[in-house]
PDB file of C-alpha atoms and ligand atoms in Angstrom:
ATOM      1  CA  MET I   1     101.449 101.152 108.752  1.00 49.00           C
ATOM      2  CA  THR I   2     100.912 100.883 105.008  1.00 54.00           C
ATOM      3  CA  LYS I   3     102.921  98.179 103.315  1.00 65.00           C
ATOM      4  CA  LYS I   4     105.075  99.504 100.481  1.00 78.00           C
ATOM      5  CA  LYS I   5     104.177  98.000  97.104  1.00 90.00           C
ATOM      6  CA  LYS I   6     106.789  95.476  95.998  1.00 96.00           C
ATOM      7  CA  ILE I   7     108.576  95.935  92.704  1.00 98.00           C
ATOM      8  CA  MET I   8     107.736  93.232  90.161  1.00 98.00           C
ATOM      9  CA  ILE I   9     109.598  93.160  86.866  1.00 98.00           C
ATOM     10  CA  ALA I  10     108.599  90.106  84.827  1.00 98.00           C
ATOM     11  CA  GLY I  11     109.154  89.079  81.248  1.00 98.00           C
ATOM     12  CA  PRO I  12     111.273  87.090  78.885  1.00 98.00           C
ATOM     13  CA  CYS I  13     115.021  86.821  79.052  1.00 98.00           C
ATOM     14  CA  ALA I  14     115.169  88.161  75.499  1.00 98.00           C
ATOM     15  CA  ALA I  15     112.748  89.817  73.100  1.00 98.00           C
ATOM     16  CA  GLU I  16     112.315  87.288  70.277  1.00 98.00           C
ATOM     17  CA  SER I  17     109.229  88.240  68.287  1.00 98.00           C
ATOM     18  CA  LYS I  18     106.400  90.735  68.293  1.00 98.00           C
ATOM     19  CA  ARG I  19     103.968  87.967  69.136  1.00 98.00           C
ATOM     20  CA  GLN I  20     106.004  86.736  72.115  1.00 98.00           C
ATOM     21  CA  ILE I  21     106.320  90.300  73.467  1.00 98.00           C
ATOM     22  CA  LEU I  22     102.643  91.143  73.125  1.00 98.00           C
ATOM     23  CA  GLU I  23     101.492  87.798  74.559  1.00 98.00           C
ATOM     24  CA  CYS I  24     103.702  88.423  77.532  1.00 98.00           C
ATOM     25  CA  ALA I  25     102.588  92.038  77.969  1.00 98.00           C
ATOM     26  CA  THR I  26      98.923  90.994  77.829  1.00 98.00           C
ATOM     27  CA  ALA I  27      99.526  88.279  80.421  1.00 98.00           C
ATOM     28  CA  LEU I  28     101.224  90.792  82.724  1.00 98.00           C
ATOM     29  CA  LYS I  29      98.448  93.320  82.293  1.00 98.00           C
ATOM     30  CA  LYS I  30      95.850  90.705  83.275  1.00 98.00           C
ATOM     31  CA  ARG I  31      97.780  90.104  86.456  1.00 98.00           C
ATOM     32  CA  ASP I  32      98.270  93.805  87.269  1.00 98.00           C
ATOM     33  CA  ILE I  33     102.029  93.615  86.758  1.00 98.00           C
ATOM     34  CA  ASP I  34     103.170  96.916  85.334  1.00 97.00           C
ATOM     35  CA  GLU I  35     106.884  96.406  84.706  1.00 98.00           C
ATOM     36  CA  MET I  36     108.308  94.115  82.051  1.00 98.00           C
ATOM     37  CA  ARG I  37     111.789  92.948  81.092  1.00 98.00           C
ATOM     38  CA  ALA I  38     112.774  91.932  77.548  1.00 98.00           C
ATOM     39  CA  SER I  39     116.395  92.214  76.492  1.00 98.00           C
ATOM     40  CA  LEU I  40     117.153  93.444  73.008  1.00 98.00           C
ATOM     41  CA  TRP I  41     120.888  92.876  73.359  1.00 97.00           C
ATOM     42  CA  LYS I  42     122.136  89.633  74.915  1.00 95.00           C
ATOM     43  CA  PRO I  43     125.759  89.145  75.895  1.00 90.00           C
ATOM     44  CA  ARG I  44     126.532  85.437  75.407  1.00 90.00           C
ATOM     45  CA  THR I  45     129.360  83.201  76.483  1.00 89.00           C
ATOM     46  CA  ARG I  46     130.252  82.402  72.866  1.00 91.00           C
ATOM     47  CA  PRO I  47     129.490  84.754  69.972  1.00 90.00           C
ATOM     48  CA  ASN I  48     127.757  82.256  67.696  1.00 88.00           C
ATOM     49  CA  ALA I  49     124.638  82.094  69.907  1.00 93.00           C
ATOM     50  CA  PHE I  50     121.497  84.284  69.693  1.00 95.00           C
ATOM     51  CA  GLU I  51     122.611  87.800  70.645  1.00 95.00           C
ATOM     52  CA  GLY I  52     119.176  89.417  70.690  1.00 96.00           C
ATOM     53  CA  VAL I  53     117.068  91.086  68.028  1.00 97.00           C
ATOM     54  CA  GLY I  54     118.581  94.495  68.742  1.00 97.00           C
ATOM     55  CA  LYS I  55     116.834  97.565  67.356  1.00 97.00           C
ATOM     56  CA  GLU I  56     114.304  95.430  65.474  1.00 98.00           C
ATOM     57  CA  GLY I  57     112.450  94.911  68.753  1.00 98.00           C
ATOM     58  CA  LEU I  58     112.008  98.614  69.535  1.00 98.00           C
ATOM     59  CA  SER I  59     108.636  98.920  67.771  1.00 98.00           C
ATOM     60  CA  TRP I  60     107.327  95.924  69.795  1.00 98.00           C
ATOM     61  CA  LEU I  61     108.478  97.462  73.063  1.00 98.00           C
ATOM     62  CA  ALA I  62     107.016 100.849  72.116  1.00 98.00           C
ATOM     63  CA  GLU I  63     103.687  99.070  71.803  1.00 98.00           C
ATOM     64  CA  VAL I  64     104.118  97.625  75.301  1.00 98.00           C
ATOM     65  CA  THR I  65     104.516 101.135  76.731  1.00 98.00           C
ATOM     66  CA  ARG I  66     101.258 102.101  75.020  1.00 98.00           C
ATOM     67  CA  LEU I  67      99.548  99.340  77.033  1.00 98.00           C
ATOM     68  CA  GLY I  68     100.666 101.236  80.121  1.00 98.00           C
ATOM     69  CA  ILE I  69     103.451  98.819  80.998  1.00 98.00           C
ATOM     70  CA  THR I  70     106.968 100.021  81.740  1.00 98.00           C
ATOM     71  CA  VAL I  71     109.388  97.983  79.673  1.00 98.00           C
ATOM     72  CA  GLY I  72     113.153  97.708  79.768  1.00 97.00           C
ATOM     73  CA  THR I  73     116.242  96.059  78.481  1.00 98.00           C
ATOM     74  CA  GLU I  74     119.808  95.371  79.532  1.00 98.00           C
ATOM     75  CA  VAL I  75     122.245  97.911  78.126  1.00 97.00           C
ATOM     76  CA  LEU I  76     125.905  97.102  77.679  1.00 96.00           C
ATOM     77  CA  LEU I  77     126.992 100.336  76.034  1.00 97.00           C
ATOM     78  CA  PRO I  78     126.022 103.977  76.511  1.00 97.00           C
ATOM     79  CA  ASN I  79     124.887 104.298  72.891  1.00 97.00           C
ATOM     80  CA  GLN I  80     122.311 101.540  73.468  1.00 98.00           C
ATOM     81  CA  VAL I  81     120.564 103.884  75.915  1.00 98.00           C
ATOM     82  CA  THR I  82     120.330 106.458  73.133  1.00 98.00           C
ATOM     83  CA  ASP I  83     119.225 103.885  70.549  1.00 98.00           C
ATOM     84  CA  PHE I  84     116.523 102.665  72.918  1.00 98.00           C
ATOM     85  CA  ILE I  85     115.178 106.147  73.631  1.00 98.00           C
ATOM     86  CA  GLU I  86     115.220 107.147  69.963  1.00 98.00           C
ATOM     87  CA  GLY I  87     113.479 103.927  68.895  1.00 98.00           C
ATOM     88  CA  ILE I  88     110.736 104.098  71.528  1.00 98.00           C
ATOM     89  CA  ASN I  89     110.161 107.727  70.584  1.00 98.00           C
ATOM     90  CA  HIS I  90     110.199 107.001  66.854  1.00 98.00           C
ATOM     91  CA  TYR I  91     107.559 104.273  67.228  1.00 98.00           C
ATOM     92  CA  GLY I  92     105.282 106.459  69.325  1.00 98.00           C
ATOM     93  CA  GLY I  93     106.056 104.863  72.682  1.00 98.00           C
ATOM     94  CA  ASP I  94     105.892 106.523  76.099  1.00 98.00           C
ATOM     95  CA  LEU I  95     109.359 107.595  77.263  1.00 98.00           C
ATOM     96  CA  THR I  96     108.252 107.746  80.875  1.00 98.00           C
ATOM     97  CA  LYS I  97     107.567 103.992  80.696  1.00 98.00           C
ATOM     98  CA  ILE I  98     111.011 102.607  80.052  1.00 98.00           C
ATOM     99  CA  LEU I  99     113.715 101.152  82.265  1.00 98.00           C
ATOM    100  CA  PHE I 100     117.266  99.927  81.862  1.00 98.00           C
ATOM    101  CA  TRP I 101     119.549  97.557  83.643  1.00 98.00           C
ATOM    102  CA  LEU I 102     123.253  96.956  83.889  1.00 98.00           C
ATOM    103  CA  GLY I 103     123.871  93.219  83.743  1.00 97.00           C
ATOM    104  CA  SER I 104     126.333  91.241  85.772  1.00 97.00           C
ATOM    105  CA  ARG I 105     128.742  90.760  82.869  1.00 94.00           C
ATOM    106  CA  ASN I 106     129.189  94.455  82.362  1.00 94.00           C
ATOM    107  CA  GLN I 107     131.922  95.205  84.889  1.00 96.00           C
ATOM    108  CA  ASN I 108     133.753  98.062  83.240  1.00 97.00           C
ATOM    109  CA  GLN I 109     133.084 100.790  85.792  1.00 96.00           C
ATOM    110  CA  PHE I 110     133.692 103.601  83.304  1.00 97.00           C
ATOM    111  CA  ILE I 111     131.079 102.145  80.966  1.00 97.00           C
ATOM    112  CA  GLN I 112     128.680 101.608  83.869  1.00 97.00           C
ATOM    113  CA  ARG I 113     129.108 105.270  84.806  1.00 97.00           C
ATOM    114  CA  GLU I 114     128.562 106.438  81.208  1.00 97.00           C
ATOM    115  CA  VAL I 115     125.405 104.354  80.912  1.00 97.00           C
ATOM    116  CA  ALA I 116     124.108 105.913  84.130  1.00 98.00           C
ATOM    117  CA  ARG I 117     125.046 109.385  82.902  1.00 97.00           C
ATOM    118  CA  LYS I 118     123.056 108.846  79.711  1.00 97.00           C
ATOM    119  CA  VAL I 119     120.031 107.601  81.634  1.00 98.00           C
ATOM    120  CA  HIS I 120     120.317 110.651  83.869  1.00 98.00           C
ATOM    121  CA  GLN I 121     120.706 113.137  81.021  1.00 97.00           C
ATOM    122  CA  GLU I 122     118.437 111.704  78.356  1.00 98.00           C
ATOM    123  CA  THR I 123     115.418 110.219  80.118  1.00 98.00           C
ATOM    124  CA  PRO I 124     112.589 111.588  82.235  1.00 97.00           C
ATOM    125  CA  ARG I 125     112.935 111.276  86.010  1.00 97.00           C
ATOM    126  CA  GLN I 126     110.483 108.394  86.197  1.00 97.00           C
ATOM    127  CA  VAL I 127     112.956 106.152  84.376  1.00 98.00           C
ATOM    128  CA  LYS I 128     114.851 103.754  86.631  1.00 98.00           C
ATOM    129  CA  LEU I 129     118.210 102.048  86.280  1.00 98.00           C
ATOM    130  CA  VAL I 130     118.497  98.573  87.789  1.00 98.00           C
ATOM    131  CA  ILE I 131     122.011  97.422  88.656  1.00 98.00           C
ATOM    132  CA  LYS I 132     122.813  93.749  89.023  1.00 98.00           C
ATOM    133  CA  ASN I 133     125.692  92.513  91.130  1.00 98.00           C
ATOM    134  CA  GLN I 134     128.942  91.331  89.536  1.00 98.00           C
ATOM    135  CA  PRO I 135     129.493  87.565  88.990  1.00 98.00           C
ATOM    136  CA  TRP I 136     132.079  87.109  91.773  1.00 97.00           C
ATOM    137  CA  ASP I 137     131.201  87.444  95.440  1.00 97.00           C
ATOM    138  CA  ASN I 138     132.846  90.559  96.722  1.00 98.00           C
ATOM    139  CA  GLU I 139     131.028  93.138  98.778  1.00 98.00           C
ATOM    140  CA  SER I 140     133.493  95.888  98.101  1.00 98.00           C
ATOM    141  CA  HIS I 141     133.190  95.520  94.336  1.00 98.00           C
ATOM    142  CA  TRP I 142     129.384  95.551  94.601  1.00 98.00           C
ATOM    143  CA  LEU I 143     129.468  98.761  96.629  1.00 98.00           C
ATOM    144  CA  GLY I 144     131.998 100.163  94.170  1.00 98.00           C
ATOM    145  CA  ILE I 145     129.618  99.727  91.236  1.00 97.00           C
ATOM    146  CA  VAL I 146     127.081 101.846  93.083  1.00 97.00           C
ATOM    147  CA  ASP I 147     129.689 104.537  93.739  1.00 97.00           C
ATOM    148  CA  TYR I 148     130.709 104.622  90.086  1.00 96.00           C
ATOM    149  CA  VAL I 149     127.130 104.767  88.873  1.00 95.00           C
ATOM    150  CA  VAL I 150     126.145 107.494  91.310  1.00 91.00           C
ATOM    151  CA  GLY I 151     129.283 109.328  90.124  1.00 89.00           C
ATOM    152  CA  GLY I 152     127.517 109.680  86.771  1.00 87.00           C
ATOM    153  CA  GLY I 153     125.141 112.147  88.443  1.00 93.00           C
ATOM    154  CA  ILE I 154     121.978 110.040  88.454  1.00 97.00           C
ATOM    155  CA  GLU I 155     119.634 110.653  91.384  1.00 97.00           C
ATOM    156  CA  SER I 156     119.660 107.788  93.872  1.00 96.00           C
ATOM    157  CA  GLU I 157     115.816 107.588  93.724  1.00 97.00           C
ATOM    158  CA  ARG I 158     116.269 106.273  90.199  1.00 98.00           C
ATOM    159  CA  ILE I 159     118.486 103.333  91.151  1.00 98.00           C
ATOM    160  CA  ILE I 160     117.366  99.838  92.103  1.00 98.00           C
ATOM    161  CA  LEU I 161     119.862  97.129  93.031  1.00 98.00           C
ATOM    162  CA  CYS I 162     119.308  93.504  92.067  1.00 98.00           C
ATOM    163  CA  HIS I 163     120.818  90.344  93.526  1.00 98.00           C
ATOM    164  CA  ARG I 164     121.358  87.651  90.894  1.00 98.00           C
ATOM    165  CA  GLY I 165     123.761  85.452  92.799  1.00 98.00           C
ATOM    166  CA  PHE I 166     127.479  84.802  92.424  1.00 98.00           C
ATOM    167  CA  SER I 167     129.345  82.165  90.427  1.00 98.00           C
ATOM    168  CA  ALA I 168     129.751  78.953  92.411  1.00 96.00           C
ATOM    169  CA  ASN I 169     133.366  78.525  91.305  1.00 93.00           C
ATOM    170  CA  GLY I 170     133.806  75.148  92.955  1.00 92.00           C
ATOM    171  CA  ARG I 171     131.968  76.068  96.171  1.00 95.00           C
ATOM    172  CA  ASP I 172     129.503  73.682  97.749  1.00 96.00           C
ATOM    173  CA  ASN I 173     126.319  73.801  95.639  1.00 97.00           C
ATOM    174  CA  PRO I 174     123.932  71.047  96.775  1.00 95.00           C
ATOM    175  CA  ASN I 175     120.905  72.451  94.914  1.00 95.00           C
ATOM    176  CA  VAL I 176     122.905  72.896  91.716  1.00 96.00           C
ATOM    177  CA  PHE I 177     121.940  76.540  91.513  1.00 98.00           C
ATOM    178  CA  ARG I 178     123.204  78.390  88.465  1.00 98.00           C
ATOM    179  CA  ASN I 179     124.617  81.029  90.787  1.00 98.00           C
ATOM    180  CA  LEU I 180     124.884  81.033  94.564  1.00 98.00           C
ATOM    181  CA  PRO I 181     122.862  83.605  96.472  1.00 98.00           C
ATOM    182  CA  ASP I 182     124.229  85.546  99.419  1.00 98.00           C
ATOM    183  CA  PHE I 183     121.107  87.046 100.932  1.00 98.00           C
ATOM    184  CA  ASP I 184     123.002  88.419 103.930  1.00 98.00           C
ATOM    185  CA  MET I 185     125.413  90.320 101.704  1.00 98.00           C
ATOM    186  CA  ALA I 186     122.501  91.625  99.655  1.00 98.00           C
ATOM    187  CA  MET I 187     120.834  92.929 102.831  1.00 98.00           C
ATOM    188  CA  LYS I 188     124.081  94.524 103.955  1.00 98.00           C
ATOM    189  CA  VAL I 189     124.539  96.297 100.606  1.00 98.00           C
ATOM    190  CA  LYS I 190     120.909  97.428 100.779  1.00 98.00           C
ATOM    191  CA  MET I 191     121.501  98.856 104.242  1.00 98.00           C
ATOM    192  CA  ILE I 192     124.811 100.570 103.451  1.00 98.00           C
ATOM    193  CA  THR I 193     123.594 102.154 100.203  1.00 98.00           C
ATOM    194  CA  GLY I 194     120.039 102.890 101.349  1.00 98.00           C
ATOM    195  CA  LEU I 195     118.838 101.693  97.931  1.00 98.00           C
ATOM    196  CA  PRO I 196     116.036  99.240  97.185  1.00 98.00           C
ATOM    197  CA  MET I 197     117.241  95.659  96.596  1.00 98.00           C
ATOM    198  CA  ILE I 198     115.273  93.266  94.441  1.00 98.00           C
ATOM    199  CA  LEU I 199     115.928  89.575  93.852  1.00 98.00           C
ATOM    200  CA  ASP I 200     116.408  87.773  90.534  1.00 99.00           C
ATOM    201  CA  PRO I 201     115.592  84.138  91.379  1.00 98.00           C
ATOM    202  CA  SER I 202     115.771  83.175  87.692  1.00 98.00           C
ATOM    203  CA  HIS I 203     119.496  83.721  87.200  1.00 98.00           C
ATOM    204  CA  ILE I 204     120.276  82.324  90.637  1.00 98.00           C
ATOM    205  CA  GLY I 205     118.181  79.213  90.137  1.00 98.00           C
ATOM    206  CA  GLY I 206     118.747  78.277  86.518  1.00 98.00           C
ATOM    207  CA  SER I 207     115.649  76.061  86.524  1.00 98.00           C
ATOM    208  CA  VAL I 208     111.970  76.542  87.300  1.00 98.00           C
ATOM    209  CA  ASN I 209     112.175  74.261  90.365  1.00 98.00           C
ATOM    210  CA  ASN I 210     115.126  76.197  91.678  1.00 98.00           C
ATOM    211  CA  VAL I 211     113.349  79.525  91.143  1.00 98.00           C
ATOM    212  CA  PHE I 212     110.728  78.351  93.652  1.00 98.00           C
ATOM    213  CA  LYS I 213     113.368  77.002  96.048  1.00 98.00           C
ATOM    214  CA  ILE I 214     115.084  80.380  96.060  1.00 98.00           C
ATOM    215  CA  LEU I 215     111.879  82.246  96.718  1.00 98.00           C
ATOM    216  CA  GLU I 216     111.343  80.002  99.718  1.00 97.00           C
ATOM    217  CA  GLN I 217     114.889  80.533 100.993  1.00 98.00           C
ATOM    218  CA  ALA I 218     114.643  84.296 100.521  1.00 98.00           C
ATOM    219  CA  ALA I 219     111.219  84.666 102.109  1.00 97.00           C
ATOM    220  CA  ASP I 220     112.517  86.002 105.420  1.00 97.00           C
ATOM    221  CA  TYR I 221     114.811  88.585 103.847  1.00 98.00           C
ATOM    222  CA  ASP I 222     113.639  92.100 103.187  1.00 98.00           C
ATOM    223  CA  PHE I 223     113.859  92.225  99.402  1.00 98.00           C
ATOM    224  CA  ASP I 224     111.932  95.058  97.790  1.00 98.00           C
ATOM    225  CA  GLY I 225     110.670  92.959  94.914  1.00 98.00           C
ATOM    226  CA  LEU I 226     111.592  90.608  92.118  1.00 98.00           C
ATOM    227  CA  MET I 227     112.916  90.508  88.601  1.00 98.00           C
ATOM    228  CA  VAL I 228     111.770  87.212  87.161  1.00 98.00           C
ATOM    229  CA  GLU I 229     111.915  85.603  83.729  1.00 98.00           C
ATOM    230  CA  VAL I 230     108.580  84.662  82.180  1.00 98.00           C
ATOM    231  CA  HIS I 231     107.937  83.396  78.640  1.00 98.00           C
ATOM    232  CA  PRO I 232     104.727  82.305  76.850  1.00 98.00           C
ATOM    233  CA  THR I 233     106.409  79.014  75.816  1.00 98.00           C
ATOM    234  CA  PRO I 234     109.653  78.640  77.802  1.00 98.00           C
ATOM    235  CA  THR I 235     110.712  75.400  76.082  1.00 97.00           C
ATOM    236  CA  LYS I 236     110.943  77.326  72.824  1.00 98.00           C
ATOM    237  CA  ALA I 237     112.869  80.274  74.278  1.00 98.00           C
ATOM    238  CA  LEU I 238     116.066  81.188  72.453  1.00 97.00           C
ATOM    239  CA  THR I 239     117.919  81.894  75.715  1.00 97.00           C
ATOM    240  CA  ASP I 240     117.626  80.589  79.278  1.00 97.00           C
ATOM    241  CA  ASN I 241     114.859  78.144  78.342  1.00 97.00           C
ATOM    242  CA  LYS I 242     115.115  76.067  81.538  1.00 98.00           C
ATOM    243  CA  GLN I 243     114.538  78.878  84.008  1.00 98.00           C
ATOM    244  CA  GLN I 244     111.747  80.960  82.459  1.00 98.00           C
ATOM    245  CA  LEU I 245     108.317  80.529  84.036  1.00 98.00           C
ATOM    246  CA  ASN I 246     105.196  79.946  81.968  1.00 98.00           C
ATOM    247  CA  PHE I 247     102.069  81.889  82.917  1.00 98.00           C
ATOM    248  CA  VAL I 248     100.706  79.117  85.169  1.00 98.00           C
ATOM    249  CA  GLU I 249     104.003  79.102  87.066  1.00 98.00           C
ATOM    250  CA  LEU I 250     103.864  82.891  87.227  1.00 98.00           C
ATOM    251  CA  ASP I 251     100.470  82.584  88.909  1.00 98.00           C
ATOM    252  CA  ARG I 252     101.978  80.202  91.430  1.00 98.00           C
ATOM    253  CA  LEU I 253     104.723  82.722  92.160  1.00 98.00           C
ATOM    254  CA  LEU I 254     102.180  85.513  92.589  1.00 97.00           C
ATOM    255  CA  THR I 255     100.192  83.458  95.078  1.00 95.00           C
ATOM    256  CA  LEU I 256     103.366  82.821  97.071  1.00 91.00           C
ATOM    257  CA  SER I 257     104.271  86.484  97.272  1.00 76.00           C
ATOM    258  CA  GLU I 258     100.780  87.650  98.330  1.00 73.00           C
TER     259      GLU I 258
HETATM  260  C1  LIG Q 301     119.555  88.834  82.308  1.00 91.92           C
HETATM  261  O1  LIG Q 301     118.959  89.470  83.166  1.00 91.92           O
HETATM  262  O2  LIG Q 301     119.005  88.435  81.260  1.00 91.92           O
HETATM  263  C2  LIG Q 301     120.957  88.476  82.513  1.00 91.92           C
HETATM  264  C3  LIG Q 301     121.769  88.221  81.515  1.00 91.92           C
HETATM  265  O3  LIG Q 301     121.270  88.394  83.791  1.00 91.92           O
HETATM  266  P1  LIG Q 301     122.682  88.516  84.521  1.00 91.92           P
HETATM  267  O4  LIG Q 301     123.296  89.777  84.002  1.00 91.92           O
HETATM  268  O5  LIG Q 301     122.269  88.571  85.940  1.00 91.92           O
HETATM  269  O6  LIG Q 301     123.446  87.281  84.160  1.00 91.92           O
HETATM  270 MN1  LIG Q 302     118.306  85.411  81.155  1.00 91.92          MN
END
């Protein structure tokens, strides 16, 4: 039986500069990783923090697509899907090499459905929409997001689910994870929906050490791949600087998942 290729989406939490994006894309290319994350818009807990470079980063990401790498961002609003497509097109990028994701903070189901509708209507069929679980642990809500999104008309082959853990909210948390995983629930949602389920160890772990702990804990579960944060110089990252892997740590991760 041939083993299905695992999904690997790696890249910085946020796009910060052209140099950071191209260094990262080159590092991925060297390692045969063909999907990259780099958020242009960052929802933050308080509004005075770095909220992403926004449309300024579109020319950098267009260049990434020209290297043959699929690149994507979190979208919070339907019009960001349109802005992304228009920008990539304007800067001569490849519209078949983009992807989007709905983040955990975006739990307005009508907006989620509109985002999915836009992806469905305005992008080529190769373009995927990743959906992260909500911050609180509730299976029914997680399944509900999928129902809302599918209600936007998007083909299920274009959807990938992603487990990024649930808020600890006072629960036992001996490893001091940023969010607590529930691998069994993730597998159940994967089975019920029939959709691929990838794992985001970065936002579960919250630190490089924890990213590796989570990969170890998840090893026996049937995840279809990973979304992982990688940065050329994590200590200088403008967001999530404790959990992003440098390229040496990325190599360690790749050896583990061989
Ligand atoms: C992210 O992927 O950068 C992110 C903000 O993750 P989450 O929505 O899972 O918190
Ligand atoms: Mn992040």
